[in-house]
């Protein structure tokens, strides 16, 4: 970390020794990311408005109210999220930790894919950006590279093993097939957050909750004493990801200030793909891939609603929902946007508690 030069070599306690504690640095990352968001947010939003005269293209087949309420709102607000996360992580995290760099590069990589997708939408003035195949291929390639890096850093068999929630002693070593599993987790998480990002504030709060949960999980996983007590897999060095998760919480909270209904800016694919990719790779590093499906259960529900809708229409010609993803179904039923958003936040909070319960804290 850039603050490391301030820490004295002596083990004797001084105020500067606080910089050695992950908990202190995680808190510092939260505050720093929040501060950056508040300071840089207005300028970035004004710049995005100046470059996007008509704002984000709105789906013509979407809910009718979107064309009126959301027209002219700029997208690519993910720039603000990425700026806050990256700067805070570089300031507070131990930059000698390889997990930090893997997570940062995945976040930037998925953010780059999202940027090109948003750029295509803006230049074409269409809700369709990059081709689905091209975007998915890029995501898979990046996820595969990250997975191999994680296995190499963590070392086998732990790096190539899949942990099962609730069963403390179960660790399934699947060898290099784990790369395929990790690719599904990272790519799936990225696209799941992307699908959820359809209403003002809907995706950012569940993402913030998930990041907070994984800050705790990373800290416990990286601490040999706590990991042994809770009988979870100890991953040396993973605790440093608490700092990254703290930065994500602060960045999300700061972005929510501008994204709360009515939104001043949308995160776009630049933000949603990067946030989802970050959560996915952190779950892979901490060996809590399946727990992510519980903590991020709202994202899973949104994704499943799309899969069910498409499968049902292709097989039977009928739609299960009035519109997918799920939040649009409730819009079509007449629910007000703030009602949907807040109720989905409540569901996300309940699922996060359920996910943390897999740790069996005593």
Tab-separated table of C-alpha atoms in Angstrom:
chain	number	residue	atom	x	y	z
A	1	UNK	CA	0.000	0.000	0.000
A	2	UNK	CA	1.085	3.581	-0.566
A	3	UNK	CA	0.741	4.337	3.156
A	4	UNK	CA	3.174	1.546	4.039
A	5	UNK	CA	6.161	3.878	4.235
A	6	UNK	CA	4.522	5.500	7.249
A	7	UNK	CA	4.597	2.304	9.327
A	8	UNK	CA	7.608	1.976	11.673
A	9	UNK	CA	9.620	-1.221	11.701
A	10	UNK	CA	9.300	-1.570	15.453
A	11	UNK	CA	6.593	-3.890	16.807
A	12	UNK	CA	5.965	-1.449	19.631
A	13	UNK	CA	2.496	0.065	19.312
A	14	UNK	CA	2.251	3.570	17.918
A	15	UNK	CA	-0.681	5.284	16.186
A	16	UNK	CA	1.027	4.647	12.853
A	17	UNK	CA	0.921	0.895	13.519
A	18	UNK	CA	-2.797	1.102	12.804
A	19	UNK	CA	-1.869	0.951	9.129
A	20	UNK	CA	-0.859	-2.663	9.660
A	21	UNK	CA	-4.380	-3.735	10.595
A	22	UNK	CA	-6.670	-4.928	7.814
A	23	UNK	CA	-9.735	-3.732	9.714
A	24	UNK	CA	-8.388	-0.180	9.972
A	25	UNK	CA	-7.334	-0.093	6.332
A	26	UNK	CA	-10.700	-1.508	5.218
A	27	UNK	CA	-12.451	1.286	7.072
A	28	UNK	CA	-10.055	3.764	5.498
A	29	UNK	CA	-10.897	2.374	2.056
A	30	UNK	CA	-14.629	2.822	2.690
A	31	UNK	CA	-14.218	6.469	3.735
A	32	UNK	CA	-11.746	7.248	0.931
A	33	UNK	CA	-13.957	5.745	-1.788
A	34	UNK	CA	-16.970	7.599	-0.403
A	35	UNK	CA	-15.032	10.871	-0.319
A	36	UNK	CA	-13.804	10.404	-3.903
A	37	UNK	CA	-17.367	9.681	-5.055
A	38	UNK	CA	-18.765	12.819	-3.444
A	39	UNK	CA	-15.952	15.037	-4.741
A	40	UNK	CA	-15.577	13.647	-8.266
A	41	UNK	CA	-19.207	12.649	-8.838
A	42	UNK	CA	-20.686	16.007	-9.926
A	43	UNK	CA	-17.808	16.734	-12.325
A	44	UNK	CA	-17.957	13.272	-13.908
A	45	UNK	CA	-21.737	13.469	-14.310
A	46	UNK	CA	-21.506	16.885	-15.981
A	47	UNK	CA	-18.784	15.590	-18.305
A	48	UNK	CA	-20.902	12.563	-19.225
A	49	UNK	CA	-23.873	14.843	-19.916
A	50	UNK	CA	-21.757	16.991	-22.210
A	51	UNK	CA	-20.754	13.914	-24.220
A	52	UNK	CA	-24.216	12.300	-24.224
A	53	UNK	CA	-26.717	14.879	-25.395
A	54	UNK	CA	-29.586	12.374	-25.494
A	55	UNK	CA	-28.451	10.218	-22.575
A	56	UNK	CA	-28.631	6.439	-22.442
A	57	UNK	CA	-30.682	4.784	-25.209
A	58	UNK	CA	-33.904	3.384	-23.700
A	59	UNK	CA	-35.407	0.057	-24.807
A	60	UNK	CA	-38.447	0.724	-26.999
A	61	UNK	CA	-40.074	-2.521	-25.834
A	62	UNK	CA	-39.456	-1.690	-22.186
A	63	UNK	CA	-41.962	-0.357	-19.643
A	64	UNK	CA	-43.747	2.695	-21.039
A	65	UNK	CA	-42.744	4.992	-18.187
A	66	UNK	CA	-39.034	4.542	-18.887
A	67	UNK	CA	-39.199	6.553	-22.098
A	68	UNK	CA	-40.435	9.557	-20.130
A	69	UNK	CA	-38.631	9.212	-16.783
A	70	UNK	CA	-35.209	8.058	-17.931
A	71	UNK	CA	-34.734	9.833	-21.246
A	72	UNK	CA	-31.709	12.127	-21.210
A	73	UNK	CA	-30.026	10.509	-18.199
A	74	UNK	CA	-26.347	9.820	-18.970
A	75	UNK	CA	-24.836	6.368	-18.639
A	76	UNK	CA	-21.251	5.113	-18.017
A	77	UNK	CA	-21.462	6.206	-14.377
A	78	UNK	CA	-19.404	3.101	-13.700
A	79	UNK	CA	-16.411	5.383	-14.324
A	80	UNK	CA	-17.063	6.934	-10.924
A	81	UNK	CA	-17.337	3.542	-9.242
A	82	UNK	CA	-14.132	2.278	-10.838
A	83	UNK	CA	-12.233	5.467	-9.972
A	84	UNK	CA	-13.239	5.288	-6.321
A	85	UNK	CA	-12.467	1.568	-6.003
A	86	UNK	CA	-9.106	1.665	-7.749
A	87	UNK	CA	-7.726	4.756	-6.019
A	88	UNK	CA	-8.891	3.581	-2.572
A	89	UNK	CA	-7.479	0.089	-3.087
A	90	UNK	CA	-4.111	1.422	-4.265
A	91	UNK	CA	-3.940	3.713	-1.240
A	92	UNK	CA	-4.925	1.236	1.456
A	93	UNK	CA	-4.238	-2.333	0.253
A	94	UNK	CA	-0.976	-4.280	0.420
A	95	UNK	CA	0.177	-4.063	-3.184
A	96	UNK	CA	2.527	-7.009	-2.702
A	97	UNK	CA	-0.527	-9.256	-2.389
A	98	UNK	CA	-1.227	-11.057	-5.704
A	99	UNK	CA	-4.932	-11.492	-4.915
A	100	UNK	CA	-5.344	-7.724	-4.845
A	101	UNK	CA	-3.887	-7.399	-8.344
A	102	UNK	CA	-5.942	-10.282	-9.750
A	103	UNK	CA	-9.108	-8.676	-8.407
A	104	UNK	CA	-8.154	-5.206	-9.637
A	105	UNK	CA	-7.328	-6.474	-13.126
A	106	UNK	CA	-10.572	-8.455	-13.371
A	107	UNK	CA	-12.540	-5.397	-12.259
A	108	UNK	CA	-10.786	-3.194	-14.818
A	109	UNK	CA	-11.072	-5.833	-17.534
A	110	UNK	CA	-14.807	-6.302	-17.118
A	111	UNK	CA	-15.170	-2.539	-16.827
A	112	UNK	CA	-13.406	-2.227	-20.183
A	113	UNK	CA	-15.786	-4.719	-21.794
A	114	UNK	CA	-18.697	-2.773	-20.348
A	115	UNK	CA	-17.244	0.498	-21.614
A	116	UNK	CA	-17.087	-0.729	-25.207
A	117	UNK	CA	-20.629	-2.071	-24.881
A	118	UNK	CA	-21.897	1.293	-23.590
A	119	UNK	CA	-19.929	3.147	-26.267
A	120	UNK	CA	-21.514	1.057	-29.022
A	121	UNK	CA	-24.976	1.743	-27.623
A	122	UNK	CA	-24.340	5.481	-27.551
A	123	UNK	CA	-22.815	5.714	-31.026
A	124	UNK	CA	-25.552	3.567	-32.571
A	125	UNK	CA	-28.291	5.228	-30.480
A	126	UNK	CA	-29.586	1.749	-29.741
A	127	UNK	CA	-30.087	-0.374	-26.631
A	128	UNK	CA	-27.963	-3.057	-28.352
A	129	UNK	CA	-24.207	-2.717	-27.935
A	130	UNK	CA	-21.543	-5.347	-28.520
A	131	UNK	CA	-22.713	-8.633	-29.996
A	132	UNK	CA	-23.711	-11.163	-27.344
A	133	UNK	CA	-21.162	-13.665	-28.620
A	134	UNK	CA	-18.323	-11.157	-28.691
A	135	UNK	CA	-19.068	-9.849	-25.212
A	136	UNK	CA	-19.419	-13.342	-23.762
A	137	UNK	CA	-16.198	-14.516	-25.431
A	138	UNK	CA	-14.265	-11.609	-23.914
A	139	UNK	CA	-15.759	-12.301	-20.485
A	140	UNK	CA	-14.915	-15.997	-20.659
A	141	UNK	CA	-11.331	-15.312	-21.763
A	142	UNK	CA	-10.780	-12.838	-18.931
A	143	UNK	CA	-12.431	-15.134	-16.379
A	144	UNK	CA	-10.323	-18.093	-17.509
A	145	UNK	CA	-7.089	-16.085	-17.195
A	146	UNK	CA	-8.088	-14.932	-13.711
A	147	UNK	CA	-9.008	-18.485	-12.681
A	148	UNK	CA	-5.652	-19.863	-13.758
A	149	UNK	CA	-3.906	-17.053	-11.888
A	150	UNK	CA	-5.883	-17.814	-8.722
A	151	UNK	CA	-5.055	-21.527	-8.908
A	152	UNK	CA	-1.391	-20.709	-9.468
A	153	UNK	CA	-1.236	-18.280	-6.529
A	154	UNK	CA	-3.309	-20.410	-4.136
A	155	UNK	CA	-1.593	-23.674	-5.126
A	156	UNK	CA	-3.301	-27.009	-5.640
A	157	UNK	CA	-5.248	-28.770	-4.234
A	158	UNK	CA	-6.867	-25.832	-2.400
A	159	UNK	CA	-6.747	-23.615	-5.459
A	160	UNK	CA	-8.562	-26.180	-7.594
A	161	UNK	CA	-11.075	-27.315	-4.981
A	162	UNK	CA	-14.734	-26.481	-4.553
A	163	UNK	CA	-16.051	-25.912	-1.025
A	164	UNK	CA	-19.598	-26.903	-0.095
A	165	UNK	CA	-21.566	-24.621	2.264
A	166	UNK	CA	-22.639	-26.081	5.638
A	167	UNK	CA	-20.335	-29.090	5.194
A	168	UNK	CA	-17.126	-27.965	6.845
A	169	UNK	CA	-14.996	-30.964	5.911
A	170	UNK	CA	-16.130	-31.197	2.286
A	171	UNK	CA	-13.576	-29.856	-0.178
A	172	UNK	CA	-13.864	-31.336	-3.650
A	173	UNK	CA	-10.647	-31.225	-5.679
A	174	UNK	CA	-11.676	-31.140	-9.338
A	175	UNK	CA	-8.262	-30.305	-10.737
A	176	UNK	CA	-8.052	-28.046	-13.767
A	177	UNK	CA	-11.767	-28.527	-14.391
A	178	UNK	CA	-12.086	-25.921	-11.653
A	179	UNK	CA	-11.177	-23.316	-14.285
A	180	UNK	CA	-14.480	-24.026	-16.037
A	181	UNK	CA	-16.374	-23.732	-12.730
A	182	UNK	CA	-14.648	-20.456	-11.889
A	183	UNK	CA	-15.385	-19.085	-15.370
A	184	UNK	CA	-19.084	-19.800	-14.846
A	185	UNK	CA	-19.006	-18.117	-11.435
A	186	UNK	CA	-17.177	-14.959	-12.549
A	187	UNK	CA	-18.922	-14.542	-15.899
A	188	UNK	CA	-22.280	-15.461	-14.399
A	189	UNK	CA	-21.917	-12.961	-11.547
A	190	UNK	CA	-20.960	-10.212	-13.982
A	191	UNK	CA	-23.962	-10.763	-16.237
A	192	UNK	CA	-26.325	-11.274	-13.301
A	193	UNK	CA	-25.531	-7.826	-11.894
A	194	UNK	CA	-25.896	-6.426	-15.407
A	195	UNK	CA	-29.399	-7.889	-15.771
A	196	UNK	CA	-30.435	-6.505	-12.385
A	197	UNK	CA	-29.360	-2.975	-13.286
A	198	UNK	CA	-32.671	-1.830	-14.726
A	199	UNK	CA	-34.140	0.569	-12.171
A	200	UNK	CA	-32.700	3.528	-10.281
A	201	UNK	CA	-30.636	2.207	-7.379
A	202	UNK	CA	-31.776	-1.386	-7.853
A	203	UNK	CA	-28.424	-3.066	-8.523
A	204	UNK	CA	-26.016	-0.896	-6.533
A	205	UNK	CA	-27.434	-1.583	-3.059
A	206	UNK	CA	-27.482	-5.417	-3.358
A	207	UNK	CA	-23.937	-5.147	-4.768
A	208	UNK	CA	-22.925	-3.039	-1.771
A	209	UNK	CA	-24.487	-5.579	0.612
A	210	UNK	CA	-22.669	-8.435	-1.127
A	211	UNK	CA	-19.370	-6.530	-0.984
A	212	UNK	CA	-19.838	-5.943	2.745
A	213	UNK	CA	-20.529	-9.642	3.304
A	214	UNK	CA	-17.440	-10.657	1.353
A	215	UNK	CA	-15.336	-8.142	3.267
A	216	UNK	CA	-16.171	-10.187	6.365
A	217	UNK	CA	-15.718	-13.525	4.583
A	218	UNK	CA	-12.332	-12.482	3.163
A	219	UNK	CA	-11.154	-11.314	6.579
A	220	UNK	CA	-12.206	-14.564	8.283
A	221	UNK	CA	-10.832	-16.742	5.479
A	222	UNK	CA	-7.482	-14.981	5.530
A	223	UNK	CA	-7.106	-15.258	9.316
A	224	UNK	CA	-5.814	-18.672	10.366
A	225	UNK	CA	-7.276	-18.419	13.884
A	226	UNK	CA	-10.783	-17.418	12.806
A	227	UNK	CA	-10.773	-19.871	9.895
A	228	UNK	CA	-9.843	-22.713	12.230
A	229	UNK	CA	-12.472	-21.716	14.787
A	230	UNK	CA	-15.213	-21.519	12.154
A	231	UNK	CA	-13.866	-24.606	10.368
A	232	UNK	CA	-13.719	-22.841	7.019
A	233	UNK	CA	-10.878	-23.097	4.528
A	234	UNK	CA	-7.950	-20.840	5.348
A	235	UNK	CA	-6.611	-19.005	2.299
A	236	UNK	CA	-3.423	-17.149	3.288
A	237	UNK	CA	-3.441	-13.599	1.970
A	238	UNK	CA	-7.152	-13.531	1.156
A	239	UNK	CA	-7.822	-11.214	4.088
A	240	UNK	CA	-6.351	-8.331	2.108
A	241	UNK	CA	-9.409	-8.447	-0.130
A	242	UNK	CA	-11.366	-6.965	2.786
A	243	UNK	CA	-9.723	-3.679	1.845
A	244	UNK	CA	-10.903	-4.012	-1.760
A	245	UNK	CA	-14.409	-4.916	-0.590
A	246	UNK	CA	-14.349	-1.904	1.720
A	247	UNK	CA	-13.463	0.291	-1.248
A	248	UNK	CA	-16.360	-1.248	-3.162
A	249	UNK	CA	-18.783	-0.528	-0.311
A	250	UNK	CA	-17.675	3.115	-0.159
A	251	UNK	CA	-17.817	3.509	-3.940
A	252	UNK	CA	-21.287	1.937	-4.087
A	253	UNK	CA	-22.581	4.134	-1.287
A	254	UNK	CA	-21.172	7.215	-2.990
A	255	UNK	CA	-22.643	6.225	-6.349
A	256	UNK	CA	-26.042	5.622	-4.742
A	257	UNK	CA	-26.091	9.302	-3.788
A	258	UNK	CA	-26.341	10.120	-7.500
A	259	UNK	CA	-28.199	6.986	-8.626
A	260	UNK	CA	-31.056	7.117	-6.104
A	261	UNK	CA	-34.463	7.710	-7.698
A	262	UNK	CA	-34.693	9.803	-9.802
A	263	UNK	CA	-31.202	8.912	-10.986
A	264	UNK	CA	-28.800	11.601	-12.127
A	265	UNK	CA	-26.643	8.972	-13.817
A	266	UNK	CA	-26.754	5.267	-14.697
A	267	UNK	CA	-23.805	2.974	-14.030
A	268	UNK	CA	-24.191	1.286	-17.419
A	269	UNK	CA	-22.384	-1.905	-18.349
A	270	UNK	CA	-19.162	-0.137	-17.370
A	271	UNK	CA	-20.243	-0.392	-13.751
A	272	UNK	CA	-22.457	-3.472	-13.618
A	273	UNK	CA	-20.083	-5.840	-15.437
A	274	UNK	CA	-17.087	-4.707	-13.364
A	275	UNK	CA	-18.920	-4.998	-10.033
A	276	UNK	CA	-20.246	-8.457	-10.869
A	277	UNK	CA	-16.844	-9.636	-12.102
A	278	UNK	CA	-15.200	-8.370	-8.911
A	279	UNK	CA	-17.685	-10.207	-6.680
A	280	UNK	CA	-17.232	-13.365	-8.730
A	281	UNK	CA	-13.431	-13.451	-8.530
A	282	UNK	CA	-13.468	-12.635	-4.787
A	283	UNK	CA	-15.797	-15.585	-4.179
A	284	UNK	CA	-13.412	-17.812	-6.154
A	285	UNK	CA	-10.361	-16.649	-4.191
A	286	UNK	CA	-12.052	-17.070	-0.795
A	287	UNK	CA	-13.486	-20.482	-1.763
A	288	UNK	CA	-17.067	-19.279	-1.240
A	289	UNK	CA	-18.292	-19.601	-4.809
A	290	UNK	CA	-21.567	-21.299	-3.859
A	291	UNK	CA	-22.150	-18.858	-0.999
A	292	UNK	CA	-22.108	-16.037	-3.560
A	293	UNK	CA	-25.214	-17.579	-5.124
A	294	UNK	CA	-26.963	-17.139	-1.752
A	295	UNK	CA	-25.622	-13.709	-0.801
A	296	UNK	CA	-26.202	-12.494	-4.347
A	297	UNK	CA	-29.488	-14.396	-4.552
A	298	UNK	CA	-31.344	-11.387	-5.929
A	299	UNK	CA	-29.014	-11.350	-8.924
A	300	UNK	CA	-29.655	-15.079	-9.344
A	301	UNK	CA	-33.435	-14.560	-9.255
A	302	UNK	CA	-33.227	-11.873	-11.923
A	303	UNK	CA	-31.080	-14.098	-14.142
A	304	UNK	CA	-33.311	-17.135	-13.677
A	305	UNK	CA	-36.356	-15.054	-14.612
A	306	UNK	CA	-34.732	-14.229	-17.955
A	307	UNK	CA	-33.730	-17.859	-18.581
A	308	UNK	CA	-37.224	-19.125	-17.737
A	309	UNK	CA	-38.858	-16.450	-19.901
A	310	UNK	CA	-36.722	-17.224	-22.951
A	311	UNK	CA	-37.002	-21.017	-22.531
A	312	UNK	CA	-40.769	-20.882	-22.052
A	313	UNK	CA	-41.317	-18.674	-25.086
A	314	UNK	CA	-39.132	-20.822	-27.350
A	315	UNK	CA	-40.667	-24.108	-26.184
A	316	UNK	CA	-44.318	-23.159	-25.783
A	317	UNK	CA	-44.698	-19.729	-27.348
A	318	UNK	CA	-45.951	-18.407	-23.997
A	319	UNK	CA	-44.328	-16.050	-21.492
A	320	UNK	CA	-44.188	-16.820	-17.785
A	321	UNK	CA	-43.648	-13.181	-16.796
A	322	UNK	CA	-45.163	-10.059	-18.276
A	323	UNK	CA	-41.609	-8.948	-18.964
A	324	UNK	CA	-38.136	-10.090	-17.913
A	325	UNK	CA	-35.959	-9.484	-15.931
A	326	UNK	CA	-38.194	-9.888	-12.884
A	327	UNK	CA	-38.249	-6.216	-11.846
A	328	UNK	CA	-39.905	-5.303	-15.167
A	329	UNK	CA	-42.624	-7.888	-14.485
A	330	UNK	CA	-43.661	-5.982	-11.383
A	331	UNK	CA	-43.500	-2.686	-13.277
A	332	UNK	CA	-45.941	-4.141	-15.809
A	333	UNK	CA	-48.193	-5.151	-12.907
A	334	UNK	CA	-48.399	-1.519	-11.859
A	335	UNK	CA	-45.939	-1.396	-8.959
A	336	UNK	CA	-44.211	1.955	-8.566
A	337	UNK	CA	-40.453	1.993	-9.188
A	338	UNK	CA	-39.448	3.006	-5.624
A	339	UNK	CA	-41.659	0.215	-4.237
A	340	UNK	CA	-39.950	-2.401	-6.403
A	341	UNK	CA	-36.476	-1.115	-5.598
A	342	UNK	CA	-36.947	-0.994	-1.825
A	343	UNK	CA	-38.652	-4.401	-1.662
A	344	UNK	CA	-35.864	-5.921	-3.734
A	345	UNK	CA	-33.351	-4.333	-1.337
A	346	UNK	CA	-35.152	-6.054	1.532
A	347	UNK	CA	-34.954	-9.396	-0.284
A	348	UNK	CA	-31.244	-8.834	-0.947
A	349	UNK	CA	-30.652	-8.148	2.759
A	350	UNK	CA	-32.468	-11.323	3.816
A	351	UNK	CA	-30.501	-13.429	1.336
A	352	UNK	CA	-27.227	-11.862	2.512
A	353	UNK	CA	-28.016	-12.844	6.100
A	354	UNK	CA	-28.819	-16.362	4.900
A	355	UNK	CA	-25.494	-16.502	3.075
A	356	UNK	CA	-23.542	-15.417	6.135
A	357	UNK	CA	-25.387	-18.064	8.140
A	358	UNK	CA	-23.442	-20.690	6.180
A	359	UNK	CA	-20.399	-19.634	8.197
A	360	UNK	CA	-22.163	-20.914	11.320
A	361	UNK	CA	-20.907	-18.075	13.478
A	362	UNK	CA	-20.994	-19.076	17.154
